């Protein structure tokens, strides 16, 4: 031993000895302070009140560093180190039955010498480390940070401050364990770290008489380990707002496919922890999972330091974040040995109304509680109430103002599980309850050639609130701003937002959101999402036999839709009712999902502009009242009604069954009344071609009010004309459907020619049928219908012909015939836009360019002969093109030309032949809110062209002005080869026959220029006539179907032309910038060009 340590130890021993001698003589020291490092354990029976100062410390490797064996207090501001300590090592041991306070403001470290091992082996049993340490995470010894023993209470307060960190390693170990009652307050604000199986950070096993406040941070890693265990009777407030995390997994990080495969094959990597927080005792003042609050700083309240009235200074509070990785719940309330009760929360007089609930719940969650299963085949529950074998009574109900969430991958996820034995009057949800489950697709094997094989664990369920048999929870209220969600991802997954198997749930009130959803996945990894097997369920109360009342209320019906400040309430997902007399009322908002009313005498009412979308069915009866709202019934709906009422501002929308036209949707034993102003809309579940009479409903009497029964345009699919009739006794309502004729539908000749083939193709595609049949207007119908037609408006001819004609303008602008017996080069860049309006064809807009260059030489002194090469490309899009659709055409032409200039006369001519190529992507992407369609058809093909042109002009000068009349003619002929589309499917891809088109034009122009400046300005105007124009018919067919013919329409006729040019010209070079506009009856062209000439 070094000298100074010997002196220190000797001094401490002498000090403690004097204390003992004085005690023997009746003169005990009142207190002892350890201000230096020591390796000697201490007892309060020797020291009296004990303080370890910030400069003091105790380091031992076995036994108890401090023993409280007398009625004295301990204040620890200096650390306790028990590194690599023995079995049973304890930082502070408290013998039961003593009085004093325990204040921990420094670190207590009671650890082992264990070093984790990476024990993975390969298929041959050879070591194959993966960088992940397997369980166990500690040695097999038991250790304690603080341990209070005995059966008599510890009398005093326990405070673990934020300055402290307790670290304990070992199985069956504890950070803080009180086997006896705490007769006083217990406060935890520090940090606790536990490593070891069956360990717990905080275990109060016989209750506490005072307030229990669990804050700070705690982590636990070990099989069956926990953070908090509370048993016995607790007489004061119990508040938890710490950040607590527990797991027994070797890792919870994201892993590569190969690494995940290894972990899943290693049981020691997948051990499960115990419940993060386990409440096993009676809590007289309930349980608060706390959070920070927004402090009111107004003069009236700024001096109030406890504005939520929970007994904790607001500035010291934090927001609870309870997270458990694995199958065990993050919060479990229930005892395996006795019935327990959670009384109502108690708030002091300082509580402001905004910071306390209207009901003193027995359980109020303001913070966050999360459970994550992480790995496949692990079911997760975030909060479990009951289910432990004994009754649990939560007084006044449960309030969720924070978040309760459960997430599982290849396992069930249940956010709030209300299990057998639990009794509580209500559940109020002002926060979020969310269950999220995903199927788990993992790498199974990899072939030698690199081919990967996958397995999928699916058919699991996401649940928001799950009430099991033997529980009792009669009322669920979803408040404004609250929500219950179940979201599943996977084609075989299930999602249920609220399920009651107990039969006790009789009332559900929704002021915000109840939502269940399922998203498909590509489980077989073939690049296409698989079809969904199951439907999402918002509410499942089929176990109920007494009747359930579901009420949805818009709490802010006058809120502006534009500002989105207060969203309307909604229920998404199916509603499944039981055998009782059930009632559903929606006073605003949306209900979207199928409803099965089950048996019983049921009622359904919409008011306050509420909307319902879905299918209705049931074996009982329904009184249906659409007082003020819209009811959209999906295909397959069938109800036995006792009465039907449709209010003056309401809409009844029905989908008729084309396979069973004589079967009514409603069989009504009472009256069917449509108030004046009411509306009816009718849809069909399939396309029909033949006129059909549908039986819509029967009733004892049908009163249609002021319905326009003779014409339902705008209320039925645009394809059809329909009217309503009744029988002689007004007891049966019929709808008479037929296709509109061409005049009624305002079809162009081309649209009408393709109608039968398109409808035949669409009828074989369920999604396409739904989309087309949901179009009620011509604009909507045209947008969908025209996507089934090929490009037939002359896009390729008019676009490429425009580019080819630009060569004629280049020849007209070449003014100089060189006299140097040399040649010259010229270049042209020509940009254009051609637009054809929607009418007899679909119309289009094409933007393109033509780049040309040539070389010429002088002949006969005033003439030039030349060759040219031109490349033209355009990108037409028809009027109804959508994002992602494209068409590209191009022409590469080689040709020759001649030109002459003599005095003011110029003349020229050219001829060429070209190779053309084309590429298209025709697609349809649409949705009607419930159905989506996305087809993409692509094709490539080629062809060839012939082109020619000629022109003449004569320039007359008058001073600096020049006047030049000009005549031009252009010819372009285009051949397109037949081609087939691919990628869109048999009911969208088209086969298109070859096409031969041509266009010949003649133009007469008058040009005026001014020659004073270096750059010469020019303008011209005139007239251009299509002398001979033929856009080939487009003959197309769907796979195996009869071809249909679309005409290109008439483009003969003419129109005005106007343009401008700014040019600079000399013997060696020429440059110009010009623009032109031409207008025809059926199409227009805008163009801009750059031209240059140079000699060498």
PDB file of C-alpha atoms in Angstrom, residues 278-397:
ATOM      1  CA  UNK A 278     -44.985  -3.566 -15.139  1.00  0.00           C
ATOM      2  CA  UNK A 279     -47.668  -2.217 -12.776  1.00  0.00           C
ATOM      3  CA  UNK A 280     -48.654  -5.044 -10.426  1.00  0.00           C
ATOM      4  CA  UNK A 281     -50.051  -3.115  -7.450  1.00  0.00           C
ATOM      5  CA  UNK A 282     -52.820  -0.775  -6.368  1.00  0.00           C
ATOM      6  CA  UNK A 283     -52.333   2.851  -7.339  1.00  0.00           C
ATOM      7  CA  UNK A 284     -54.674   4.974  -5.257  1.00  0.00           C
ATOM      8  CA  UNK A 285     -54.110   8.059  -7.392  1.00  0.00           C
ATOM      9  CA  UNK A 286     -53.836   6.287 -10.727  1.00  0.00           C
ATOM     10  CA  UNK A 287     -50.961   6.316 -13.203  1.00  0.00           C
ATOM     11  CA  UNK A 288     -49.774   9.311 -15.229  1.00  0.00           C
ATOM     12  CA  UNK A 289     -47.408   8.768 -18.154  1.00  0.00           C
ATOM     13  CA  UNK A 290     -46.301  12.368 -18.187  1.00  0.00           C
ATOM     14  CA  UNK A 291     -45.021  15.026 -20.527  1.00  0.00           C
ATOM     15  CA  UNK A 292     -43.867  18.592 -20.573  1.00  0.00           C
ATOM     16  CA  UNK A 293     -46.519  21.271 -20.821  1.00  0.00           C
ATOM     17  CA  UNK A 294     -46.791  24.675 -22.422  1.00  0.00           C
ATOM     18  CA  UNK A 295     -46.428  27.105 -19.527  1.00  0.00           C
ATOM     19  CA  UNK A 296     -48.817  30.035 -19.306  1.00  0.00           C
ATOM     20  CA  UNK A 297     -46.586  33.108 -18.841  1.00  0.00           C
ATOM     21  CA  UNK A 298     -49.356  35.655 -18.442  1.00  0.00           C
ATOM     22  CA  UNK A 299     -49.200  37.843 -15.367  1.00  0.00           C
ATOM     23  CA  UNK A 300     -51.994  35.897 -13.707  1.00  0.00           C
ATOM     24  CA  UNK A 301     -50.152  32.588 -13.905  1.00  0.00           C
ATOM     25  CA  UNK A 302     -46.425  33.200 -14.393  1.00  0.00           C
ATOM     26  CA  UNK A 303     -45.691  32.647 -10.708  1.00  0.00           C
ATOM     27  CA  UNK A 304     -47.458  29.278 -10.786  1.00  0.00           C
ATOM     28  CA  UNK A 305     -44.690  26.645 -11.065  1.00  0.00           C
ATOM     29  CA  UNK A 306     -47.019  23.630 -11.174  1.00  0.00           C
ATOM     30  CA  UNK A 307     -49.613  24.551 -13.745  1.00  0.00           C
ATOM     31  CA  UNK A 308     -50.686  20.959 -14.399  1.00  0.00           C
ATOM     32  CA  UNK A 309     -51.182  20.353 -10.685  1.00  0.00           C
ATOM     33  CA  UNK A 310     -49.402  16.984 -10.523  1.00  0.00           C
ATOM     34  CA  UNK A 311     -47.038  17.997  -7.736  1.00  0.00           C
ATOM     35  CA  UNK A 312     -43.965  18.273  -9.979  1.00  0.00           C
ATOM     36  CA  UNK A 313     -42.423  21.625 -10.878  1.00  0.00           C
ATOM     37  CA  UNK A 314     -43.264  22.130 -14.541  1.00  0.00           C
ATOM     38  CA  UNK A 315     -39.701  23.068 -15.476  1.00  0.00           C
ATOM     39  CA  UNK A 316     -38.431  19.732 -14.115  1.00  0.00           C
ATOM     40  CA  UNK A 317     -40.813  17.545 -16.120  1.00  0.00           C
ATOM     41  CA  UNK A 318     -39.932  15.731 -19.307  1.00  0.00           C
ATOM     42  CA  UNK A 319     -41.959  13.809 -21.863  1.00  0.00           C
ATOM     43  CA  UNK A 320     -42.127  10.076 -21.275  1.00  0.00           C
ATOM     44  CA  UNK A 321     -40.632   7.905 -23.994  1.00  0.00           C
ATOM     45  CA  UNK A 322     -41.148   4.241 -23.127  1.00  0.00           C
ATOM     46  CA  UNK A 323     -39.762   1.888 -25.788  1.00  0.00           C
ATOM     47  CA  UNK A 324     -39.516  -1.868 -25.715  1.00  0.00           C
ATOM     48  CA  UNK A 325     -37.945  -3.944 -28.463  1.00  0.00           C
ATOM     49  CA  UNK A 326     -39.462  -7.402 -28.642  1.00  0.00           C
ATOM     50  CA  UNK A 327     -42.703  -9.196 -27.860  1.00  0.00           C
ATOM     51  CA  UNK A 328     -43.226  -7.927 -24.305  1.00  0.00           C
ATOM     52  CA  UNK A 329     -45.356  -4.823 -23.761  1.00  0.00           C
ATOM     53  CA  UNK A 330     -43.815  -1.466 -23.056  1.00  0.00           C
ATOM     54  CA  UNK A 331     -46.486  -1.006 -20.368  1.00  0.00           C
ATOM     55  CA  UNK A 332     -48.295  -3.855 -18.651  1.00  0.00           C
ATOM     56  CA  UNK A 333     -50.883  -3.362 -15.915  1.00  0.00           C
ATOM     57  CA  UNK A 334     -51.934  -6.506 -14.090  1.00  0.00           C
ATOM     58  CA  UNK A 335     -50.896  -8.925 -11.368  1.00  0.00           C
ATOM     59  CA  UNK A 336     -50.497 -12.683 -11.398  1.00  0.00           C
ATOM     60  CA  UNK A 337     -51.126 -12.878  -7.635  1.00  0.00           C
ATOM     61  CA  UNK A 338     -53.935 -10.437  -6.761  1.00  0.00           C
ATOM     62  CA  UNK A 339     -56.625  -8.140  -8.072  1.00  0.00           C
ATOM     63  CA  UNK A 340     -55.485  -4.536  -8.447  1.00  0.00           C
ATOM     64  CA  UNK A 341     -57.125  -1.138  -8.792  1.00  0.00           C
ATOM     65  CA  UNK A 342     -55.942   2.132 -10.259  1.00  0.00           C
ATOM     66  CA  UNK A 343     -57.854   4.990  -8.689  1.00  0.00           C
ATOM     67  CA  UNK A 344     -58.459   8.339 -10.314  1.00  0.00           C
ATOM     68  CA  UNK A 345     -55.675  10.870 -10.764  1.00  0.00           C
ATOM     69  CA  UNK A 346     -55.474  13.636  -8.153  1.00  0.00           C
ATOM     70  CA  UNK A 347     -54.497  17.196  -9.055  1.00  0.00           C
ATOM     71  CA  UNK A 348     -53.743  20.027  -6.656  1.00  0.00           C
ATOM     72  CA  UNK A 349     -55.361  23.434  -6.688  1.00  0.00           C
ATOM     73  CA  UNK A 350     -52.612  24.984  -8.840  1.00  0.00           C
ATOM     74  CA  UNK A 351     -53.756  23.046 -11.928  1.00  0.00           C
ATOM     75  CA  UNK A 352     -54.960  25.233 -14.787  1.00  0.00           C
ATOM     76  CA  UNK A 353     -58.027  23.930 -16.677  1.00  0.00           C
ATOM     77  CA  UNK A 354     -56.056  23.664 -19.936  1.00  0.00           C
ATOM     78  CA  UNK A 355     -53.516  21.306 -18.341  1.00  0.00           C
ATOM     79  CA  UNK A 356     -55.737  18.796 -16.586  1.00  0.00           C
ATOM     80  CA  UNK A 357     -58.322  16.444 -18.030  1.00  0.00           C
ATOM     81  CA  UNK A 358     -62.035  16.900 -17.534  1.00  0.00           C
ATOM     82  CA  UNK A 359     -62.041  13.368 -16.108  1.00  0.00           C
ATOM     83  CA  UNK A 360     -59.599  12.161 -13.463  1.00  0.00           C
ATOM     84  CA  UNK A 361     -58.633   9.054 -15.399  1.00  0.00           C
ATOM     85  CA  UNK A 362     -57.123   6.068 -13.662  1.00  0.00           C
ATOM     86  CA  UNK A 363     -54.575   5.923 -16.512  1.00  0.00           C
ATOM     87  CA  UNK A 364     -53.602   9.026 -18.465  1.00  0.00           C
ATOM     88  CA  UNK A 365     -50.952   8.775 -21.166  1.00  0.00           C
ATOM     89  CA  UNK A 366     -49.491  12.140 -22.149  1.00  0.00           C
ATOM     90  CA  UNK A 367     -46.122  10.839 -23.311  1.00  0.00           C
ATOM     91  CA  UNK A 368     -45.085   8.194 -25.811  1.00  0.00           C
ATOM     92  CA  UNK A 369     -45.291   4.403 -25.417  1.00  0.00           C
ATOM     93  CA  UNK A 370     -43.818   2.290 -28.206  1.00  0.00           C
ATOM     94  CA  UNK A 371     -43.376  -1.403 -28.832  1.00  0.00           C
ATOM     95  CA  UNK A 372     -41.331  -2.744 -31.731  1.00  0.00           C
ATOM     96  CA  UNK A 373     -41.182  -6.421 -32.615  1.00  0.00           C
ATOM     97  CA  UNK A 374     -38.240  -5.790 -34.993  1.00  0.00           C
ATOM     98  CA  UNK A 375     -37.873  -9.380 -36.237  1.00  0.00           C
ATOM     99  CA  UNK A 376     -40.240 -11.746 -38.031  1.00  0.00           C
ATOM    100  CA  UNK A 377     -42.484 -14.093 -36.069  1.00  0.00           C
ATOM    101  CA  UNK A 378     -42.442 -11.672 -33.129  1.00  0.00           C
ATOM    102  CA  UNK A 379     -45.878 -10.350 -32.124  1.00  0.00           C
ATOM    103  CA  UNK A 380     -45.783  -7.023 -30.317  1.00  0.00           C
ATOM    104  CA  UNK A 381     -48.107  -5.301 -27.856  1.00  0.00           C
ATOM    105  CA  UNK A 382     -47.321  -1.741 -26.789  1.00  0.00           C
ATOM    106  CA  UNK A 383     -49.754  -1.532 -23.838  1.00  0.00           C
ATOM    107  CA  UNK A 384     -51.316  -4.561 -22.156  1.00  0.00           C
ATOM    108  CA  UNK A 385     -54.110  -4.042 -19.638  1.00  0.00           C
ATOM    109  CA  UNK A 386     -55.140  -7.170 -17.741  1.00  0.00           C
ATOM    110  CA  UNK A 387     -54.594 -10.694 -19.003  1.00  0.00           C
ATOM    111  CA  UNK A 388     -52.445 -11.753 -16.038  1.00  0.00           C
ATOM    112  CA  UNK A 389     -54.978 -13.964 -14.283  1.00  0.00           C
ATOM    113  CA  UNK A 390     -56.436 -11.414 -11.844  1.00  0.00           C
ATOM    114  CA  UNK A 391     -58.835  -8.504 -12.149  1.00  0.00           C
ATOM    115  CA  UNK A 392     -57.672  -4.984 -13.010  1.00  0.00           C
ATOM    116  CA  UNK A 393     -59.979  -2.065 -12.358  1.00  0.00           C
ATOM    117  CA  UNK A 394     -59.027   1.323 -13.806  1.00  0.00           C
ATOM    118  CA  UNK A 395     -61.293   3.920 -12.243  1.00  0.00           C
ATOM    119  CA  UNK A 396     -62.893   6.692 -14.317  1.00  0.00           C
ATOM    120  CA  UNK A 397     -61.453   5.380 -17.571  1.00  0.00           C
TER     121      UNK A 397
END
